[in-house]
Amino acid sequence: MSAEHVPIPPVRNISVDAPSLSSSTSSSLWDRLSNWVSENKAVVYTVGAVAVVVTGAGVVYLLSESNKGLDSGSSSEEKRKSKKDRRKAKKQPVEEPKNAESDAPRKVPTVEVEKDLPEVDETTVGTLSAQERKDYAAKLKAAGNKAYGSKNYNEAIELYGKAILCKPDPIFYSNRAACYNALGEWQMVVDDTTSALQLDPEYVKALNRRANAYERVERYSEALLDYTASCIIDGFKNEASAHSVERLLKKVAEAKGKAILAEKEKVLPSSTFVTNYLQSFRPRPLPEGLDETADLDEESGKGQLRAGLVAVGLKTPDGYKKAAKHFEKALELGDLGEHEAFAYNMRGTFKYLRGDSADALVDLTKSVGLQPSLTQSFIKRASMHLELEGDREAAAADFTQAVTQNADDPDIYYHRAQLHFICGEYPDAAKDYQKSIDLDKEFIFSHIQLGVTQYKMGSIASSMATFRRCIKNFDKVPDVYNYYGELLLDQQKYQEAIEKFDTAVEMENQSKSLVHMNVLPLINKALALFQWKKDFGEAEKLCEKALIIDPECDIAVATMAQLLLQQGKVPDALTYFERAAELSRTEGEIVNALSYAEATRTQLEVYLSQSRLGGITKQITNRYKKNTPSSPADCKGCLSSGVPQWLYRGVLMGRNEVERGYWDFGVGPHLGAFCVGSTH
């Protein structure tokens, strides 16, 4: 299963317009997170290259903006005034601050700052009447605002402190926190904003100030929690908070990702992943001298190399694990003669697949040094340059060297086309795909990817014609039906898409044993049923079946997480997102998966921990449900209406609005040697 997002840094991202589960017009992380499932498909699969079409929805919520200035007197208590009071207030003239973006307090025209301020301390405040305390507090607060505006922060702190003695008010605490913020006294900011929130748990400005302080002292998880809470409470409006959550989410995920990667054993990914990557290169017979008729000692270097190739041919999880060990041992034993470069090629390939790209690059460099005519090593090394360095020029140079060695190798043009495709250079991509086809018409993925490229260029009729020819010429190949189905799904031709996925599944069942079966058509069908009919039960069953066949298929895990999330089963979804992180190969993939998990976890924690948030989320949910279309067609593929909407970045999200991917650098196997798997 391919995906719509296939970006490579530093060039722009690309995507096939997909019928998303959820999307948004914003360019923030939440747009990118909302495509996590399909991005993982891009990273992991299609092999032959198909950057196609199904988008996943995300744990994305609308975000709001925090104000920077002092509070003039509007905590959430003020927001809860009656409609009648608010209408009256609108008729009254309100003096706006001179600079809405500054920290200068608003002037309060009803309270004058007297020269002789009341003297108040802990011993005298008890002698004041309730009205006197209220009046004194207003005067002291106004004086504090004036001192703050003059940047006399210590004086303002003292004045706000006296106001608090007279009247413990969340606004006074928040304003004093603003003074400590200006002085860089972050713990005092945390203390005062916490006091404000104890008085008013829905006080957005205090949440934002405390979040900023937490971030300053590198307490990123707490900062993320506060920013998330403010977003939910404040009505999901402001992009400033979106940037804050994006920044914090990345920091939290990166910190956890590094820790996980340090302890993570480098193992091969799912057999689906490995198979799809390997078949992006045209099948070739065993090299002469390593064929079945050759008389080789099984404990010799050549014997081990051949044993590895035979194990690869099994296309099973156990076979791939054995192959990696055989290639390793072959080079340890040595005496490989003319096959030494090929041995480095294969060992490097399997090191790359298990996420050890640095060592893989070393092996492939040795391979091209020993045998420059082995063009496959140049192609694979190009992907290493991209994953480790984001170096497109180095990748292009490897293709040039490969062409110099063998201008008639169709694999060169196919994988170079992938590079053009990833970079959005569709005419150049189409040209190279066609060149690959001209040199070898039997390689199905060149035809499929040409059709996808035509689709990306807007030539829908040409694309559909290409796929119809593929079905005519490769009618027994399930991949054709699977990828054609994805394009139909993108056009919301649900019935036709499902028919193609069913055909692919039936062919997989007939031609392969269960252990060899490609599970991608099952997952695609699950997404189609969800998008079309919101058939969660059948969609889950299909994902469960895919996971029985391939327990480590991360795209099945990610899709299951999405389905659970869409039903509001957030704790269960979180478990699957964390499992996806465990299955990730590289640091970038781990960070991406953890970002999704952290977004889910944080929102769940806010929902459960904020005692007064339940009523707010209910109001938000009801407001969004009122605007949610009654049928899938009305919202162009967005089917998120069944879940509390505060979990998403929007409700009515069009399928054409998701254009920016989260994966900005690195390499993975979904488009042959060129696909991405690292975070923004």
XYZ file of C-alpha atoms in Angstrom:
680
model
C 0.000 0.000 0.000
C 1.502 3.240 -0.920
C 0.724 6.580 0.374
C 0.134 10.045 -0.792
C 3.024 11.741 0.973
C 6.509 11.198 -0.334
C 8.656 14.193 0.582
C 12.455 14.397 0.608
C 14.407 17.259 2.071
C 15.228 19.887 1.330
C 12.698 20.046 -1.477
C 8.974 20.506 -1.077
C 6.581 17.806 -0.035
C 4.270 16.019 -2.426
C 1.092 14.047 -2.125
C -1.706 12.545 -4.078
C -4.930 14.257 -3.086
C -6.537 11.637 -0.913
C -9.896 11.050 0.673
C -8.666 11.668 4.155
C -10.073 10.519 7.399
C -9.299 13.975 8.629
C -7.525 16.997 7.238
C -7.036 20.714 7.509
C -5.914 23.754 5.626
C -3.308 24.679 8.198
C 0.360 24.058 7.505
C 1.095 23.170 11.123
C 2.217 19.855 12.504
C -1.396 18.888 12.906
C -1.849 18.749 9.143
C 1.138 16.485 8.941
C 0.088 14.352 11.873
C -3.327 13.907 10.325
C -1.653 11.999 7.512
C 0.353 9.689 9.700
C -1.087 6.441 8.460
C -0.581 7.225 4.825
C 2.866 8.627 5.473
C 3.812 5.353 7.107
C 2.527 3.577 4.040
C 4.813 5.774 2.044
C 7.699 4.978 4.242
C 7.095 1.344 4.383
C 5.488 0.101 1.330
C 5.082 -0.125 -2.246
C 7.992 -1.166 -3.212
C 7.292 -0.803 -6.683
C 6.693 2.578 -5.879
C 3.338 3.616 -5.619
C 2.923 6.825 -3.806
C -0.755 6.616 -3.784
C -3.648 7.507 -1.937
C -5.262 6.814 1.328
C -4.937 9.352 4.124
C -5.214 8.672 7.814
C -6.913 10.914 10.274
C -5.179 12.062 13.320
C -5.260 12.909 16.886
C -5.414 16.428 15.914
C -7.229 19.161 17.597
C -7.831 22.779 16.825
C -5.511 25.115 18.554
C -5.859 28.588 19.939
C -3.637 31.559 20.460
C -2.407 32.910 23.770
C -2.464 36.601 24.564
C 0.760 38.168 25.614
C -0.371 41.162 27.661
C -1.433 41.489 31.247
C -5.016 40.719 32.086
C -7.361 43.649 32.441
C -9.962 41.539 34.108
C -11.274 38.693 32.007
C -10.653 35.258 33.384
C -13.037 32.469 32.448
C -15.334 33.726 35.181
C -15.881 36.819 33.083
C -16.561 34.660 30.039
C -19.429 32.965 31.838
C -21.511 36.147 32.018
C -25.037 35.894 30.781
C -25.907 36.813 27.218
C -27.768 39.823 28.527
C -24.694 41.065 30.391
C -22.509 40.540 27.338
C -24.927 42.518 25.161
C -24.816 45.343 27.672
C -21.038 45.236 27.748
C -20.845 45.529 23.977
C -22.695 48.845 24.156
C -20.169 50.293 26.611
C -17.073 51.977 25.210
C -13.942 49.976 25.912
C -10.501 51.525 25.789
C -8.194 49.189 23.864
C -4.527 48.809 24.784
C -2.053 50.862 22.822
C -0.268 47.750 21.616
C -2.228 44.547 21.574
C 0.930 42.462 21.212
C 2.852 44.080 24.038
C 2.855 43.152 27.695
C 1.535 46.555 28.650
C -1.664 46.283 30.726
C -4.891 47.719 29.516
C -5.995 50.906 31.199
C -9.017 50.572 33.413
C -10.936 53.861 33.076
C -13.102 53.284 36.132
C -10.195 53.079 38.567
C -7.688 55.861 39.139
C -4.211 55.136 40.397
C -3.859 57.278 43.479
C -0.582 58.705 44.588
C -1.250 57.642 48.158
C -1.948 53.939 47.874
C -3.435 52.034 50.791
C -0.937 50.353 53.063
C -1.849 46.723 53.409
C -0.037 43.782 54.934
C -0.926 40.469 56.487
C -1.549 42.029 59.869
C -3.808 44.871 58.721
C -5.821 43.276 55.951
C -7.971 41.449 58.470
C -9.277 44.748 59.835
C -10.737 45.805 56.475
C -14.338 45.323 55.449
C -15.214 43.280 52.377
C -15.913 46.422 50.363
C -12.667 48.022 51.502
C -10.717 44.961 50.442
C -12.379 45.020 47.055
C -11.650 48.740 46.562
C -8.070 48.444 47.785
C -7.457 45.446 45.515
C -8.662 47.380 42.462
C -6.414 50.340 43.261
C -3.385 48.163 43.932
C -3.944 46.174 40.777
C -4.215 49.353 38.703
C -1.001 50.643 40.282
C 0.650 47.308 39.526
C -0.423 47.578 35.902
C 1.108 51.033 35.691
C 4.368 49.850 37.226
C 4.430 46.898 34.854
C 3.888 49.183 31.891
C 6.882 51.224 33.052
C 8.890 47.993 33.393
C 9.208 48.488 37.144
C 8.648 44.792 37.611
C 9.729 44.487 41.243
C 7.426 47.322 42.240
C 4.612 45.713 40.257
C 5.242 42.401 42.015
C 4.897 44.098 45.395
C 1.682 45.870 44.368
C 0.088 42.736 42.941
C 1.089 40.893 46.103
C -0.799 43.431 48.210
C -3.789 43.199 45.899
C -3.755 39.420 46.401
C -3.821 39.933 50.169
C -6.996 41.959 49.757
C -8.580 39.686 47.195
C -7.052 36.388 45.987
C -7.920 36.798 42.332
C -6.611 34.633 39.459
C -5.953 37.748 37.382
C -3.701 39.229 40.082
C -1.702 36.012 40.287
C -1.402 35.835 36.510
C -0.264 39.451 36.248
C 2.348 38.936 38.941
C 3.467 35.856 37.011
C 3.926 38.116 33.983
C 6.334 40.222 36.039
C 8.316 37.170 37.096
C 8.289 36.082 33.457
C 9.902 39.378 32.455
C 12.568 38.810 35.123
C 13.176 35.224 34.045
C 12.168 33.789 37.430
C 10.498 30.731 35.971
C 9.694 28.843 39.166
C 7.883 31.901 40.516
C 5.929 32.042 37.249
C 4.927 28.415 37.755
C 3.940 29.060 41.375
C 1.766 32.085 40.620
C 0.076 30.641 37.550
C -0.633 27.468 39.504
C -2.311 29.583 42.175
C -4.347 31.315 39.476
C -5.419 27.985 38.024
C -6.434 26.675 41.421
C -8.897 29.566 41.530
C -9.927 29.217 37.879
C -8.930 25.960 36.143
C -10.142 27.308 32.798
C -7.908 30.387 32.843
C -6.248 30.149 29.436
C -3.746 32.957 29.861
C -2.436 31.431 33.083
C -2.103 28.057 31.363
C -0.106 29.622 28.551
C 2.157 31.498 30.956
C 2.827 28.393 32.989
C 3.435 26.386 29.815
C 6.038 28.926 28.701
C 7.760 28.725 32.087
C 7.795 24.946 31.991
C 9.337 25.036 28.550
C 12.028 27.456 29.748
C 13.131 24.980 32.410
C 12.880 22.075 29.933
C 9.862 20.457 31.561
C 8.483 19.759 28.135
C 5.794 17.234 29.032
C 4.202 19.635 31.519
C 4.421 22.470 29.004
C 2.775 20.343 26.334
C -0.021 19.418 28.730
C -0.724 23.068 29.593
C -0.684 24.270 25.995
C -2.993 21.426 25.020
C -5.419 22.296 27.822
C -5.442 25.952 26.783
C -6.181 24.953 23.203
C -9.152 22.870 24.242
C -10.553 25.442 26.674
C -10.037 28.424 24.404
C -12.167 27.078 21.600
C -9.537 25.817 19.145
C -8.984 29.148 17.460
C -5.456 30.440 17.587
C -2.474 29.372 15.465
C 0.009 30.734 18.009
C -0.885 27.882 20.314
C -0.670 25.489 17.388
C 2.965 26.475 16.940
C 3.584 26.054 20.662
C 2.075 22.584 20.739
C 3.956 21.664 17.579
C 7.234 22.764 19.089
C 6.633 20.996 22.396
C 5.311 17.849 20.820
C 8.453 17.554 18.744
C 10.699 18.147 21.763
C 8.918 15.555 23.879
C 8.907 13.006 21.069
C 12.572 13.618 20.219
C 13.651 13.195 23.837
C 11.727 9.949 24.202
C 12.783 8.814 20.737
C 16.468 9.165 21.521
C 16.022 7.171 24.708
C 14.138 4.418 22.890
C 16.651 4.290 20.056
C 19.568 4.015 22.494
C 18.051 0.851 23.962
C 16.385 -0.474 20.819
C 17.784 -3.598 19.244
C 18.224 -3.194 15.507
C 16.022 -5.836 13.954
C 14.463 -6.334 10.562
C 11.030 -4.805 10.011
C 7.990 -6.809 8.955
C 8.303 -9.280 6.107
C 5.860 -7.123 4.137
C 8.272 -4.222 4.423
C 11.308 -6.279 3.421
C 9.548 -7.980 0.510
C 8.275 -4.701 -0.872
C 11.695 -3.123 -0.715
C 13.499 -6.025 -2.365
C 10.989 -6.351 -5.176
C 11.525 -2.723 -6.153
C 14.545 -4.110 -8.004
C 13.999 -6.376 -10.957
C 14.437 -10.066 -10.141
C 17.683 -11.543 -11.375
C 18.973 -15.120 -11.419
C 21.595 -16.188 -8.900
C 25.069 -15.010 -9.977
C 27.137 -17.534 -11.879
C 29.064 -19.651 -9.425
C 26.385 -19.218 -6.747
C 23.606 -21.095 -8.539
C 22.129 -24.326 -7.288
C 24.381 -26.445 -9.498
C 27.593 -24.986 -8.078
C 29.455 -27.320 -5.722
C 30.023 -25.119 -2.673
C 31.015 -25.880 0.895
C 28.132 -24.585 3.014
C 30.625 -23.295 5.597
C 32.614 -21.301 3.059
C 32.081 -17.633 2.291
C 30.497 -18.425 -1.066
C 28.372 -21.156 0.478
C 27.038 -18.733 3.061
C 26.363 -16.106 0.407
C 24.330 -18.575 -1.618
C 22.489 -19.750 1.502
C 21.538 -16.138 2.154
C 20.140 -15.702 -1.340
C 18.114 -18.896 -1.018
C 16.712 -17.693 2.322
C 15.725 -14.371 0.740
C 13.743 -16.313 -1.850
C 11.516 -17.758 0.886
C 10.017 -14.305 1.539
C 9.235 -15.189 5.141
C 10.179 -13.461 8.417
C 12.395 -16.381 9.406
C 13.918 -16.515 5.938
C 14.908 -12.869 6.029
C 16.448 -13.213 9.493
C 18.507 -16.188 8.328
C 19.551 -14.344 5.169
C 20.954 -11.439 7.196
C 23.024 -13.856 9.288
C 24.275 -15.706 6.205
C 25.439 -12.481 4.526
C 27.210 -11.421 7.702
C 28.979 -14.759 8.022
C 29.903 -14.841 4.339
C 31.989 -11.677 4.741
C 33.470 -12.929 8.004
C 34.648 -16.128 6.284
C 35.885 -14.258 3.214
C 37.377 -15.923 0.141
C 34.480 -14.591 -1.938
C 36.506 -13.746 -5.007
C 34.478 -12.001 -7.675
C 31.391 -12.085 -5.427
C 32.818 -9.932 -2.657
C 31.195 -6.721 -3.961
C 27.848 -8.502 -4.203
C 28.222 -9.769 -0.634
C 28.791 -6.204 0.617
C 25.764 -5.120 -1.401
C 23.510 -7.686 0.261
C 24.845 -7.186 3.775
C 24.481 -3.428 3.352
C 20.923 -3.907 2.115
C 19.902 -5.817 5.226
C 21.708 -3.393 7.530
C 19.746 -0.612 5.913
C 16.477 -2.489 6.324
C 17.016 -2.860 10.050
C 17.773 0.841 10.400
C 21.576 0.739 10.533
C 22.058 3.197 7.685
C 25.539 4.413 8.638
C 27.037 0.900 8.476
C 24.989 0.174 5.365
C 26.542 3.181 3.654
C 30.006 1.842 4.466
C 29.192 -1.558 2.953
C 27.718 -0.090 -0.220
C 30.707 2.207 -0.656
C 32.968 -0.840 -0.436
C 30.772 -2.588 -2.978
C 30.992 0.153 -5.610
C 34.735 0.416 -4.990
C 35.244 -3.287 -5.633
C 32.868 -3.541 -8.592
C 31.616 -0.283 -10.130
C 29.613 -2.227 -12.696
C 27.278 -3.433 -9.921
C 24.892 -0.543 -10.516
C 22.416 -1.689 -7.854
C 24.940 -0.650 -5.199
C 25.000 2.913 -6.561
C 21.203 3.010 -6.475
C 21.004 1.773 -2.889
C 23.809 4.043 -1.758
C 21.854 7.016 -3.057
C 19.116 6.220 -0.553
C 21.708 6.104 2.223
C 22.891 9.592 1.329
C 19.334 10.812 1.584
C 18.557 9.141 4.901
C 21.761 10.114 6.659
C 22.435 13.491 5.133
C 19.431 14.575 3.120
C 21.957 14.978 0.331
C 20.085 14.978 -2.947
C 23.175 15.986 -4.932
C 25.084 12.942 -3.708
C 22.128 10.744 -4.658
C 21.994 12.275 -8.136
C 25.755 11.759 -8.510
C 25.323 8.061 -7.737
C 22.739 7.766 -10.494
C 25.090 9.475 -12.921
C 27.839 6.996 -12.070
C 25.399 4.120 -12.464
C 24.382 5.309 -15.933
C 28.047 5.610 -16.866
C 28.536 1.976 -15.904
C 25.445 0.612 -17.648
C 23.146 2.957 -19.534
C 20.795 0.077 -20.349
C 19.989 -0.944 -16.772
C 16.246 -0.223 -16.389
C 16.494 -0.191 -12.571
C 18.566 2.991 -12.747
C 15.838 4.920 -14.511
C 13.082 3.507 -12.377
C 14.756 4.555 -9.117
C 15.920 7.874 -10.519
C 12.308 8.489 -11.491
C 11.454 7.909 -7.851
C 13.816 10.705 -6.873
C 12.150 13.060 -9.355
C 8.721 11.982 -8.155
C 9.570 12.589 -4.515
C 10.849 16.045 -5.409
C 7.678 16.869 -7.328
C 9.425 16.869 -10.685
C 6.691 14.880 -12.368
C 7.567 15.424 -16.047
C 11.130 14.214 -15.390
C 9.772 11.320 -13.351
C 7.407 10.298 -16.139
C 10.271 10.445 -18.629
C 12.444 8.104 -16.560
C 9.571 5.711 -15.816
C 8.937 5.483 -19.537
C 12.638 4.876 -20.187
C 12.561 2.054 -17.649
C 9.527 0.574 -19.415
C 11.180 0.870 -22.820
C 14.142 -1.131 -21.537
C 12.012 -3.725 -19.767
C 8.247 -3.869 -20.270
C 7.802 -6.767 -17.837
C 8.469 -4.845 -14.616
C 4.991 -4.008 -13.365
C 5.950 -1.253 -10.930
C 7.303 1.006 -13.662
C 3.854 0.937 -15.258
C 2.064 1.476 -11.950
C 4.217 4.403 -10.930
C 3.868 5.989 -14.364
C 0.111 5.889 -13.844
C 0.469 7.480 -10.433
C 2.718 10.200 -11.845
C 0.177 10.992 -14.540
C -2.429 11.223 -11.803
C -0.237 13.668 -9.858
C 0.184 15.774 -12.986
C -3.580 16.081 -13.256
C -3.871 13.785 -16.271
C -6.580 11.645 -14.689
C -7.770 10.156 -17.978
C -4.224 9.153 -18.950
C -3.629 7.684 -15.527
C -6.779 5.583 -15.617
C -5.909 4.434 -19.146
C -2.453 3.364 -17.942
C -3.989 1.295 -15.175
C -6.497 -0.294 -17.503
C -3.597 -1.340 -19.760
C -1.825 -2.705 -16.704
C -4.847 -4.829 -15.837
C -4.973 -6.110 -19.413
C -1.262 -6.931 -19.588
C -0.724 -8.007 -15.960
C -4.131 -9.436 -15.128
C -2.685 -11.997 -12.705
C -0.684 -9.519 -10.622
C -2.525 -8.447 -7.437
C -0.461 -5.273 -7.017
C -2.104 -3.746 -10.099
C -5.567 -4.086 -8.606
C -4.420 -2.858 -5.214
C -2.880 0.367 -6.490
C -5.601 0.991 -9.035
C -8.013 0.650 -6.136
C -6.146 3.344 -4.237
C -6.558 5.804 -7.099
C -10.251 4.968 -7.322
C -10.543 5.476 -3.589
C -8.938 8.880 -3.971
C -11.732 9.739 -6.389
C -14.284 8.447 -3.856
C -15.355 5.669 -6.178
C -15.750 3.441 -3.166
C -17.573 0.484 -4.680
C -15.107 0.174 -7.567
C -12.143 0.579 -5.210
C -13.383 -2.160 -2.891
C -13.925 -4.484 -5.860
C -10.283 -3.965 -6.862
C -9.063 -4.590 -3.306
C -11.172 -7.767 -3.134
C -9.640 -8.969 -6.399
C -6.149 -8.323 -5.046
C -6.937 -10.198 -1.816
C -8.377 -13.159 -3.722
C -5.293 -13.335 -5.950
C -3.000 -13.169 -2.917
C -4.927 -16.049 -1.339
C -4.776 -18.162 -4.475
C -1.163 -17.597 -5.417
C 0.540 -17.487 -2.051
C 0.505 -19.220 1.280
C -0.761 -17.233 4.272
C 2.755 -16.469 5.464
C 3.651 -14.945 2.076
C 0.489 -12.942 1.643
C 0.718 -9.192 1.058
C -1.604 -7.636 3.647
C -1.823 -4.199 2.046
C -5.051 -4.835 0.081
C -6.715 -5.868 3.345
C -5.695 -2.611 4.992
C -6.758 -0.568 1.984
C -10.159 -2.231 2.037
C -10.476 -1.471 5.741
C -9.868 2.211 5.083
C -12.301 2.211 2.169
C -15.080 0.687 4.269
C -14.413 3.185 7.006
C -14.423 6.168 4.691
C -17.449 5.021 2.751
C -19.761 3.470 5.330
C -18.106 4.123 8.663
C -18.100 0.362 9.073
C -15.751 0.255 12.043
C -16.453 -3.374 12.861
C -15.516 -4.778 9.460
C -12.570 -2.395 9.128
C -11.175 -3.581 12.466
C -11.622 -7.226 11.478
C -9.619 -6.649 8.304
C -6.813 -4.978 10.247
C -6.838 -7.782 12.790
C -6.536 -10.312 9.977
C -3.616 -8.370 8.511
C -1.893 -8.417 11.906
C -2.425 -12.158 12.264
C -0.721 -12.676 8.915
C 2.024 -10.111 9.580
C 2.146 -9.218 13.300
C 4.855 -6.615 12.766
C 3.182 -4.766 9.909
C 3.365 -1.236 11.229
C 0.897 0.160 8.718
C -1.717 -2.293 10.011
C -0.901 -1.204 13.548
C -1.186 2.470 12.610
C -4.465 1.932 10.776
C -5.931 0.082 13.739
C -4.910 2.992 15.958
C -6.736 5.378 13.638
C -9.900 3.296 13.619
C -9.941 3.091 17.409
C -9.312 6.796 17.712
C -12.150 7.619 15.347
C -14.483 5.693 17.654
C -13.286 7.606 20.692
C -11.413 4.578 22.091
C -8.471 6.782 22.929
C -6.633 4.568 25.474
C -6.745 1.623 23.062
C -5.597 3.841 20.197
C -2.703 5.045 22.325
C -1.562 1.460 22.845
C -1.407 0.928 19.093
C 0.416 4.199 18.469
C 3.058 3.190 21.001
C 3.334 -0.191 19.310
C 3.929 1.614 16.020
C 6.838 3.451 17.640
C 8.300 0.122 18.746
C 8.146 -1.142 15.166
C 9.818 1.929 13.671
C 13.246 1.517 12.094
C 14.933 4.889 12.337
C 15.028 7.762 14.800
C 12.886 9.872 12.488
C 10.235 7.181 12.230
C 10.244 6.680 15.995
C 9.860 10.413 16.618
C 6.989 10.611 14.176
C 5.158 7.715 15.801
C 5.804 9.105 19.278
C 4.532 12.517 18.221
C 1.259 10.912 17.378
C 1.218 8.932 20.623
C 2.074 12.003 22.690
C -0.662 14.050 21.032
C -3.142 11.330 21.930
C -1.823 10.845 25.457
C -1.745 14.549 26.243
C -5.298 15.164 25.131
C -6.502 12.155 27.071
C -4.702 13.373 30.185
C -6.208 16.826 29.822
C -9.648 15.360 29.405
C -9.316 13.122 32.444
C -7.437 15.473 34.761
C -9.217 18.789 34.257
C -12.159 18.479 36.589
C -14.101 21.231 34.884
C -13.170 20.361 31.336
C -15.930 17.832 30.802
C -18.619 20.432 30.399
C -16.449 22.399 28.019
C -15.666 19.425 25.825
C -19.346 18.567 25.764
C -20.161 22.053 24.564
C -17.442 21.890 21.925
C -18.547 18.466 20.745
C -22.156 19.541 20.460
C -21.173 22.679 18.571
C -19.161 20.712 16.036
C -21.700 17.924 15.703
C -24.223 20.529 14.667
C -21.983 21.333 11.696
C -21.059 17.762 10.841
C -22.497 16.447 7.561
C -24.948 13.608 7.762
C -23.308 11.537 5.046
C -19.691 10.782 4.092
C -20.128 12.283 0.653
C -21.061 15.641 2.158
C -17.679 16.007 3.792
C -15.515 14.647 0.992
C -14.252 11.645 2.876
C -13.998 13.056 6.381
C -15.733 10.639 8.694
C -14.624 11.958 12.041
C -18.051 13.046 13.233
C -18.479 10.036 15.485
C -15.728 11.103 17.884
C -15.444 13.993 20.332
C -14.325 16.699 17.960
C -11.794 18.176 20.325
C -9.600 15.256 19.314
C -9.273 16.596 15.801
C -8.148 19.664 13.994
C -11.518 20.452 12.535
C -14.553 18.538 11.403
C -15.390 19.387 7.819
C -12.017 18.678 6.319
C -11.868 18.318 2.584
C -9.873 15.591 0.929
C -7.957 18.093 -1.197
C -6.709 20.056 1.796
C -4.062 17.654 3.014
C -0.984 18.493 1.015
C 1.907 18.760 3.403
C 3.625 15.678 4.752
C 5.348 15.217 8.083
C 8.288 13.276 6.661
C 10.926 15.667 5.493
C 14.127 13.708 5.256
C 15.522 10.241 5.274
C 14.878 7.138 3.290
C 12.736 4.079 3.473
C 11.632 1.438 1.051
C 8.247 2.519 -0.158
C 9.296 3.898 -3.484
C 11.915 1.371 -4.143
C 15.238 2.691 -2.954
C 13.802 6.153 -2.467
C 11.316 6.810 0.215
C 11.317 8.779 3.355
C 11.068 7.978 6.982
C 12.195 10.819 9.156
C 10.524 13.647 10.879
C 10.103 17.278 10.060
